[in-house]
Short mmCIF file of C-alpha atoms and ligand atoms in Angstrom, two decimals:
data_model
loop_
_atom_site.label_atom_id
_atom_site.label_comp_id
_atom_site.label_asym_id
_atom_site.label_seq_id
_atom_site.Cartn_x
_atom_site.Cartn_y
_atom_site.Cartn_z
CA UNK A 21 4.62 -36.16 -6.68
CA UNK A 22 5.40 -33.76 -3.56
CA UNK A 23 4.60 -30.01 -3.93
CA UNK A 24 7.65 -28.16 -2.34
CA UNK A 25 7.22 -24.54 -2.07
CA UNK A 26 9.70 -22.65 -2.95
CA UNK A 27 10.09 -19.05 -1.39
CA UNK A 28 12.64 -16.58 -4.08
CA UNK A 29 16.08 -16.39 -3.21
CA UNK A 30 16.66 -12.86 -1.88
CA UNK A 31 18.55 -10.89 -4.06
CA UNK A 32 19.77 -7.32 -4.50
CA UNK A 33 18.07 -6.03 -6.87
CA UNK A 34 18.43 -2.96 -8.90
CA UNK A 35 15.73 0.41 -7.86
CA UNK A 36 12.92 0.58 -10.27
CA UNK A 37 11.78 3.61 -11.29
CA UNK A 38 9.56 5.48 -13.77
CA UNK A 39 11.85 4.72 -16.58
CA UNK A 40 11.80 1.02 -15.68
CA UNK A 41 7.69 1.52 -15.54
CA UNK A 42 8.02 2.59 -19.53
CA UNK A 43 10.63 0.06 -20.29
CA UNK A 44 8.22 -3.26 -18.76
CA UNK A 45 5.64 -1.62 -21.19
CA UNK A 46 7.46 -1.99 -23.92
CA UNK A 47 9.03 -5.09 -23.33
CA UNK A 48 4.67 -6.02 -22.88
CA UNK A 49 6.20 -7.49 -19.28
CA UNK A 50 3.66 -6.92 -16.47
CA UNK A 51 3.81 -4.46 -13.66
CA UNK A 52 3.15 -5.52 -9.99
CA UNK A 53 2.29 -3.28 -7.30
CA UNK A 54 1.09 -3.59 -3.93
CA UNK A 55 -0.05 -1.21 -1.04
CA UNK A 56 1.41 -1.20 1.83
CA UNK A 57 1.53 0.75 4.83
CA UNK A 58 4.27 -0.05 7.45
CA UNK A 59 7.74 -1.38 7.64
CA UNK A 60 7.54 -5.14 7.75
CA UNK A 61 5.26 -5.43 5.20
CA UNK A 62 7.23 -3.15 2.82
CA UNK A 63 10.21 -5.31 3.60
CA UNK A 64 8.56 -8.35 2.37
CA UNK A 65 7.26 -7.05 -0.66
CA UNK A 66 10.27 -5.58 -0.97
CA UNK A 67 12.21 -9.28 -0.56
CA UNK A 68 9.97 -10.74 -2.81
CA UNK A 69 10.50 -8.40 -5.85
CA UNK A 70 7.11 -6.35 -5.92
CA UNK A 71 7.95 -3.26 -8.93
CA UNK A 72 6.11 -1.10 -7.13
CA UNK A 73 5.19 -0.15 -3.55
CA UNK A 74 2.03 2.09 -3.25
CA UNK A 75 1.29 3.93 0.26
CA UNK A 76 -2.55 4.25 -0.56
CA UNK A 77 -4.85 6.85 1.16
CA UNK A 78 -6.45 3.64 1.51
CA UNK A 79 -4.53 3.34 4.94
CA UNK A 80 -7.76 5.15 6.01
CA UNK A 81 -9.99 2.44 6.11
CA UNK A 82 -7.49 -0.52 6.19
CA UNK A 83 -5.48 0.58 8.80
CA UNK A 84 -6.88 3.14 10.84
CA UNK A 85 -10.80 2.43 10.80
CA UNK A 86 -11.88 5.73 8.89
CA UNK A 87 -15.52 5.34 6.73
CA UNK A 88 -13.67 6.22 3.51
CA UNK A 89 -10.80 7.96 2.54
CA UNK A 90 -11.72 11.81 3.07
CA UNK A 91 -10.57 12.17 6.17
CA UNK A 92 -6.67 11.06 5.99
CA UNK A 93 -4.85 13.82 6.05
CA UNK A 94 -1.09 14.57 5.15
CA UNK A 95 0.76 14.13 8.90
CA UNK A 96 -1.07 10.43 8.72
CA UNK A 97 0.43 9.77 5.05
CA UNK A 98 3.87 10.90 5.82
CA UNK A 99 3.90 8.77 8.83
CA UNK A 100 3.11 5.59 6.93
CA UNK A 101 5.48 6.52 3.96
CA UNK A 102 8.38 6.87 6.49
CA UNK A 103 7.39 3.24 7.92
CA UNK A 104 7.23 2.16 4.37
CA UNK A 105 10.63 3.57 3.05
CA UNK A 106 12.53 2.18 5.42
CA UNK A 107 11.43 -1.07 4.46
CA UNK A 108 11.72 -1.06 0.87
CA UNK A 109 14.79 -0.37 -1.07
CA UNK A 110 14.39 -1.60 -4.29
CA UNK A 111 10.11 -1.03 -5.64
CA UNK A 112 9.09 2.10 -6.49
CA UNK A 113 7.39 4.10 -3.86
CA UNK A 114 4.45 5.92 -4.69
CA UNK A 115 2.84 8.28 -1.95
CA UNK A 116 -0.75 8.90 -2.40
CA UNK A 117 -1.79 12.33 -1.83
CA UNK A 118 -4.81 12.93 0.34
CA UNK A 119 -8.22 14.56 -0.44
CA UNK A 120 -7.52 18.26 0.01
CA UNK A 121 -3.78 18.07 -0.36
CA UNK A 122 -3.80 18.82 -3.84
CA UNK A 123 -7.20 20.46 -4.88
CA UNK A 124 -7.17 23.74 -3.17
CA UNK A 125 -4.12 25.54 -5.83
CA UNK A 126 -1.18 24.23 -7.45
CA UNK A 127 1.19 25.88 -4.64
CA UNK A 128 -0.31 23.43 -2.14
CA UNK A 129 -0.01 20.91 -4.76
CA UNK A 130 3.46 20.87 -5.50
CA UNK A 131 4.41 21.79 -1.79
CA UNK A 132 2.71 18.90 -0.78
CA UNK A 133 3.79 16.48 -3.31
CA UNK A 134 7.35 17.67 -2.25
CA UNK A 135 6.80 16.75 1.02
CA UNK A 136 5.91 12.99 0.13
CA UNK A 137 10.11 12.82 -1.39
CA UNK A 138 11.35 15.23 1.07
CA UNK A 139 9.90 13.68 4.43
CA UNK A 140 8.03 10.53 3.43
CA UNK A 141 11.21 8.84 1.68
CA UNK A 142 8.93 7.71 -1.65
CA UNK A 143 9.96 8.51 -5.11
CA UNK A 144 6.85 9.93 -6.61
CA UNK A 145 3.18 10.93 -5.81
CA UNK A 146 -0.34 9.44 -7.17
CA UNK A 147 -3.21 12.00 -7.24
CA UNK A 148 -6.74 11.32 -8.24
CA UNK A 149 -8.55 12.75 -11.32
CA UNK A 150 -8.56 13.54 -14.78
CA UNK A 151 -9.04 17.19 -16.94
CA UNK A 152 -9.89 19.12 -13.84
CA UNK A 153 -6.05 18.15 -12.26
CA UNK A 154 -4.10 19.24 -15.13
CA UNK A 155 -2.65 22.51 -13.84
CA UNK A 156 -1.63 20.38 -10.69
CA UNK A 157 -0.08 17.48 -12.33
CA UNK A 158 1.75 20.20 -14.61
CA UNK A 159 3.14 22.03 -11.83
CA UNK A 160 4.19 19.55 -9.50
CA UNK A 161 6.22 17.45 -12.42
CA UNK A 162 7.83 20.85 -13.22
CA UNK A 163 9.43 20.53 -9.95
CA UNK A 164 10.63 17.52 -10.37
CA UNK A 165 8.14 14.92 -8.83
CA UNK A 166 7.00 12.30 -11.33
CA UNK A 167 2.88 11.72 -10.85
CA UNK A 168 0.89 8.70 -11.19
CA UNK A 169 -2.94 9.83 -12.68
CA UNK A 170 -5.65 7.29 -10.99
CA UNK A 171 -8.70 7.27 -13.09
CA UNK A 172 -12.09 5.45 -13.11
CA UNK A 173 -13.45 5.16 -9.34
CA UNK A 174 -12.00 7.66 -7.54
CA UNK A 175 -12.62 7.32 -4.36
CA UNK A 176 -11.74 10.64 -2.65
CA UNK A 177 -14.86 11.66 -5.55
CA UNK A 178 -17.38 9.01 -3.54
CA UNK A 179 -19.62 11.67 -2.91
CA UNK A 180 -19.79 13.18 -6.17
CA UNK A 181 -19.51 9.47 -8.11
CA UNK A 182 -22.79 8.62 -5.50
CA UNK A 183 -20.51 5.65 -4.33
CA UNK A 184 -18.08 3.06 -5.32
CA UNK A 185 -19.29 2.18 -8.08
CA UNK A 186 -17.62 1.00 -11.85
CA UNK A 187 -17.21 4.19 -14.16
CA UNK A 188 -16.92 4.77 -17.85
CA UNK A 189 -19.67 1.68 -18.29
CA UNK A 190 -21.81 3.90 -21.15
CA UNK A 191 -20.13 4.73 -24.47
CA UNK A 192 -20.06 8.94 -23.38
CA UNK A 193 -18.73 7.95 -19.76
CA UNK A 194 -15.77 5.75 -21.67
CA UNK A 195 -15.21 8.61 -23.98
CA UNK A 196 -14.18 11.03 -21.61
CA UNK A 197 -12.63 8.39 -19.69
CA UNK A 198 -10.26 7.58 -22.51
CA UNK A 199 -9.86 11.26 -23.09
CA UNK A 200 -8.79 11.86 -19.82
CA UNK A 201 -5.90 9.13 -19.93
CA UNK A 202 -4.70 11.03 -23.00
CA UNK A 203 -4.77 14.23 -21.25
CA UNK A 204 -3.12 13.04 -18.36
CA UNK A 205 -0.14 11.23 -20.61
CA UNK A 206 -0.26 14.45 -22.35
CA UNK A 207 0.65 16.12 -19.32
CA UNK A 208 3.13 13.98 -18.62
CA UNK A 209 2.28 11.01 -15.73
CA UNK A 210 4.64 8.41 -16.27
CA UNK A 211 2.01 5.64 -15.24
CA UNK A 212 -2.20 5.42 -14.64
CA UNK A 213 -3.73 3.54 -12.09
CA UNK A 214 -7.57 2.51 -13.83
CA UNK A 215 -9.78 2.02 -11.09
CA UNK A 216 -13.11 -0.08 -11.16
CA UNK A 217 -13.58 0.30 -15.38
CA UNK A 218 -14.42 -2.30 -17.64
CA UNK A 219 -12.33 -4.70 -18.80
CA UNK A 220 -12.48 -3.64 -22.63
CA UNK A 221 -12.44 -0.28 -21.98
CA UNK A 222 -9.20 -0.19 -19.88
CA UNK A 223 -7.32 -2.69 -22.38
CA UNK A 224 -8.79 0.16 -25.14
CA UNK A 225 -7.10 3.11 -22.99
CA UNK A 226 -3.88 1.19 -22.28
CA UNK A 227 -3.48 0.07 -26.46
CA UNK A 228 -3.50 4.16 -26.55
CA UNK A 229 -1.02 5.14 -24.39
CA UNK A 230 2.45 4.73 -24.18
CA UNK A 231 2.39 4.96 -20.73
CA UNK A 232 1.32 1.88 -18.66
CA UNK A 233 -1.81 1.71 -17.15
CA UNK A 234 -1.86 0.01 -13.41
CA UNK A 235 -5.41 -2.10 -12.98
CA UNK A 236 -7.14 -2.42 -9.93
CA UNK A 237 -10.51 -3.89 -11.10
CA UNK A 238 -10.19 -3.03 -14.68
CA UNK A 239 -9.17 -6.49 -16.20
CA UNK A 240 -6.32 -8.13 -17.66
CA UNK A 241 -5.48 -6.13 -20.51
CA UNK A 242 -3.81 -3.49 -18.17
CA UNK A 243 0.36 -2.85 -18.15
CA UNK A 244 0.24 -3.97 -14.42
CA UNK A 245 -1.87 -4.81 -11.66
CA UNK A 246 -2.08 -3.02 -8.33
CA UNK A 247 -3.90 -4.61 -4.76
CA UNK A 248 -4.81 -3.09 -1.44
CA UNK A 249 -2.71 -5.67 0.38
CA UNK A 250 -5.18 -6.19 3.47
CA UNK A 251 -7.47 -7.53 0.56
CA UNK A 252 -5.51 -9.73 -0.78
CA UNK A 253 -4.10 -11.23 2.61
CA UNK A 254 -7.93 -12.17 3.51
CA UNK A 255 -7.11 -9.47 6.53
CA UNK A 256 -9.49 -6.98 6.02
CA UNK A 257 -13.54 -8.17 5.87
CA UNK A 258 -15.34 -4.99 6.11
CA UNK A 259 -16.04 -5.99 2.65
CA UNK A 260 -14.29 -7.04 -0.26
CA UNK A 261 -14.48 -5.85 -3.70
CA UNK A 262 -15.54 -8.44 -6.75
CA UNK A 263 -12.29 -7.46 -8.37
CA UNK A 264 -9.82 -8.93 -5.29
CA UNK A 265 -8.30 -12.14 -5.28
CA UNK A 266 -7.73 -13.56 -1.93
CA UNK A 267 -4.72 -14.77 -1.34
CA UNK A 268 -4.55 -16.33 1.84
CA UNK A 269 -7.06 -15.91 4.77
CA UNK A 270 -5.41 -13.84 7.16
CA UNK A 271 -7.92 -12.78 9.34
CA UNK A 272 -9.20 -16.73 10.16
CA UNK A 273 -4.98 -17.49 10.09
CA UNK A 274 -5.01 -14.61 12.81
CA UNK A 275 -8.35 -15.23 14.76
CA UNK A 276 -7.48 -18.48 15.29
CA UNK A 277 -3.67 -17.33 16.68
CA UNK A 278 -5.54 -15.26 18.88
CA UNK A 279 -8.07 -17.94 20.72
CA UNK A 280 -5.19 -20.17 20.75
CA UNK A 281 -2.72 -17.69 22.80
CA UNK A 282 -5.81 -16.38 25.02
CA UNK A 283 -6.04 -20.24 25.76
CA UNK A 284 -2.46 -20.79 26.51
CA UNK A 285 -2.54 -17.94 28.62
CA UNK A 286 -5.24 -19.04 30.43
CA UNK A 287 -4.15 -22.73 31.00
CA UNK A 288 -0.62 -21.81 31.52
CA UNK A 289 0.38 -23.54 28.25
CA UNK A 290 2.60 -20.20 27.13
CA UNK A 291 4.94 -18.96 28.07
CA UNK A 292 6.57 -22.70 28.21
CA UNK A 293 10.13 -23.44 28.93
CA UNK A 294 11.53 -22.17 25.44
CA UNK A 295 10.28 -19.19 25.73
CA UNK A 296 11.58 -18.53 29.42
CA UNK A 297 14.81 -17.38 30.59
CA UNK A 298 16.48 -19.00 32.95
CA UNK A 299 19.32 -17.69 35.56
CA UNK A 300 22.56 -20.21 35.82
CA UNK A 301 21.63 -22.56 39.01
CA UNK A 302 24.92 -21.65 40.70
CA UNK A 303 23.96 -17.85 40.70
CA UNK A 304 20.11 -18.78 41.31
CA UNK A 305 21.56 -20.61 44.74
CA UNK A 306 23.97 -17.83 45.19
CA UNK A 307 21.09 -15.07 44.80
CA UNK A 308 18.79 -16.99 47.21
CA UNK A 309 21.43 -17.13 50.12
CA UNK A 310 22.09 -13.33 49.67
CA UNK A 311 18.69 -11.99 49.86
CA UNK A 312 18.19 -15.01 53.13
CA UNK A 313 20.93 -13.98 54.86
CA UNK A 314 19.87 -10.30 54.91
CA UNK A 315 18.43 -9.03 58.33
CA UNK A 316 15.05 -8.83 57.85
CA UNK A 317 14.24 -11.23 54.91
CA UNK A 318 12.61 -13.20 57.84
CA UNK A 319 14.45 -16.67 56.87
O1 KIV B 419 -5.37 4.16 -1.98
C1 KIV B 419 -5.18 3.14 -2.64
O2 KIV B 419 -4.89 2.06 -2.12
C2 KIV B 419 -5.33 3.24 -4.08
C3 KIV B 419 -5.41 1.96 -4.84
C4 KIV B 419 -6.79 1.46 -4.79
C5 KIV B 419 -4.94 2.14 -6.24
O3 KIV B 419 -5.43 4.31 -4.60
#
């Protein structure tokens, strides 16, 4: 039997939003979300009917080379979320708010997250942490902004968490892991991304919420799933977390696109005639005798 792929039709489809977020829970129908970064990825995702679009802070070390993600600051974020908004017109677009753009008082907090809607075009911010971010989360959905809580690893806390490393793995560490969802649902988040927590655990937290809960190494029993996008296209191979699936291999599909146009380049294979313009040959012959019958073209 032939295998004939079939790529989704594009259709227009109608904006997600929180409210759409709460409705897939209860219908139990799974949330997708992707990261993404620029403009013609977001379109694709986009195309392809991806409920969610998150611009990560994880553009820091997918994109532009940082160690981790402490050092991405708002301008950068903004930048990216503009790229990304004017690809994508149907996901949700969450903007994720960068280490220090939240922490320092919930006036800088809510400022900030109303910079992500008012000059980064996405529809609501993600912030890291549980208990200790209450006041922020508070403040900033009083304005209007609806917050994603990301629990678990957190990596803007790599210092403090001595790495990235799987959290709530001892029966005290998932206690206050599962009380921190309920604060944060409390508080009002309309969605939780679980970061790097075990599997039972995060199916546990997400039987408790009425929220959904986005997973991102925390097993199948999550509302939705969420990917750093350079992971799952094989593209980035600084290293790659147990919990990604790769999808394709980018990064061999590209190396190899490389070598091949260096070699074209240098053989003269490319550019070849279908890639060339040419001029008509009457105005070629007429160009020629112009330019020779000029005193001092030397012909
Ligand atoms: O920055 C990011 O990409 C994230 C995901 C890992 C959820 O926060």
């Amino acid at each position: 039997m032939s295998t004939v792929s079939v790529i989704p039709p594009v259709v227009t489809r109608k904006k997600v939003t929180t409210l759409t977020f709460r409705q897939k829970k209860e219908r139990a129908e799974p949330i997708s979300m992707l990261t993404a970064y620029d403009y013609s990825t977001a379109l694709v995702m986009d195309q392809v009917g991806i409920d969610s679009i998150l611009v990560g802070d994880s553009l820091g070390m997918v994109v532009l080379g940082y160690e981790n993600t402490l050092p991405v600051t708002m301008e950068e974020m903004l930048h990216h979320c503009r790229a990304v908004s004017r690809g994508a017109k149907s996901s949700l677009l969450v903007g994720d708010m960068p280490f220090m753009s939240y922490q320092v008082s919930t006036e800088e907090a809510v400022r900030n997250a109303g910079r992500f809607l008012q000059n980064g075009g996405m529809d609501c911010v993600k912030l890291e942490g549980g208990r200790e971010r209450l006041a922020a989360i508070r403040a900033i959905i009083q304005a209007g902004i609806p917050v994603m809580g990301h629990l678990g690893l957190t990596p803007q806390s790599v210092h403090l968490l001595g790495g990235f490393r799987a959290q709530g793995k001892t029966a005290a560490a998932a206690k206050r892991l599962l009380e921190d969802a309920l604060m944060l649902e409390e508080a009002g988040c309309f969605a939780i991304v679980l970061e790097s927590v075990p599997t039972q655990l995060a199916e546990y937290i997400s039987s408790k919420l009425s929220i959904p809960t986005i997973g991102i190494g925390a097993g199948a029993g999550c509302d939705g799933q969420v990917l750093v996008s350079p992971d799952m296209l094989g593209m980035f191979d600084r290293f790659t977390p147990k919990f990604v699936k790769k999808y394709v291999d980018l990064h061999a599909g590209m190396e190899k696109a490389f070598v091949d146009y260096m070699e074209d380049v240098q053989t003269h294979q490319f550019p070849g005639a279908e890639q060339s313009i040419f001029m008509d040959a009457g105005e070629w012959q007429e160009f020629l005798k112009n330019v020779q019958s000029q005193p001092g073209s030397g012909d």
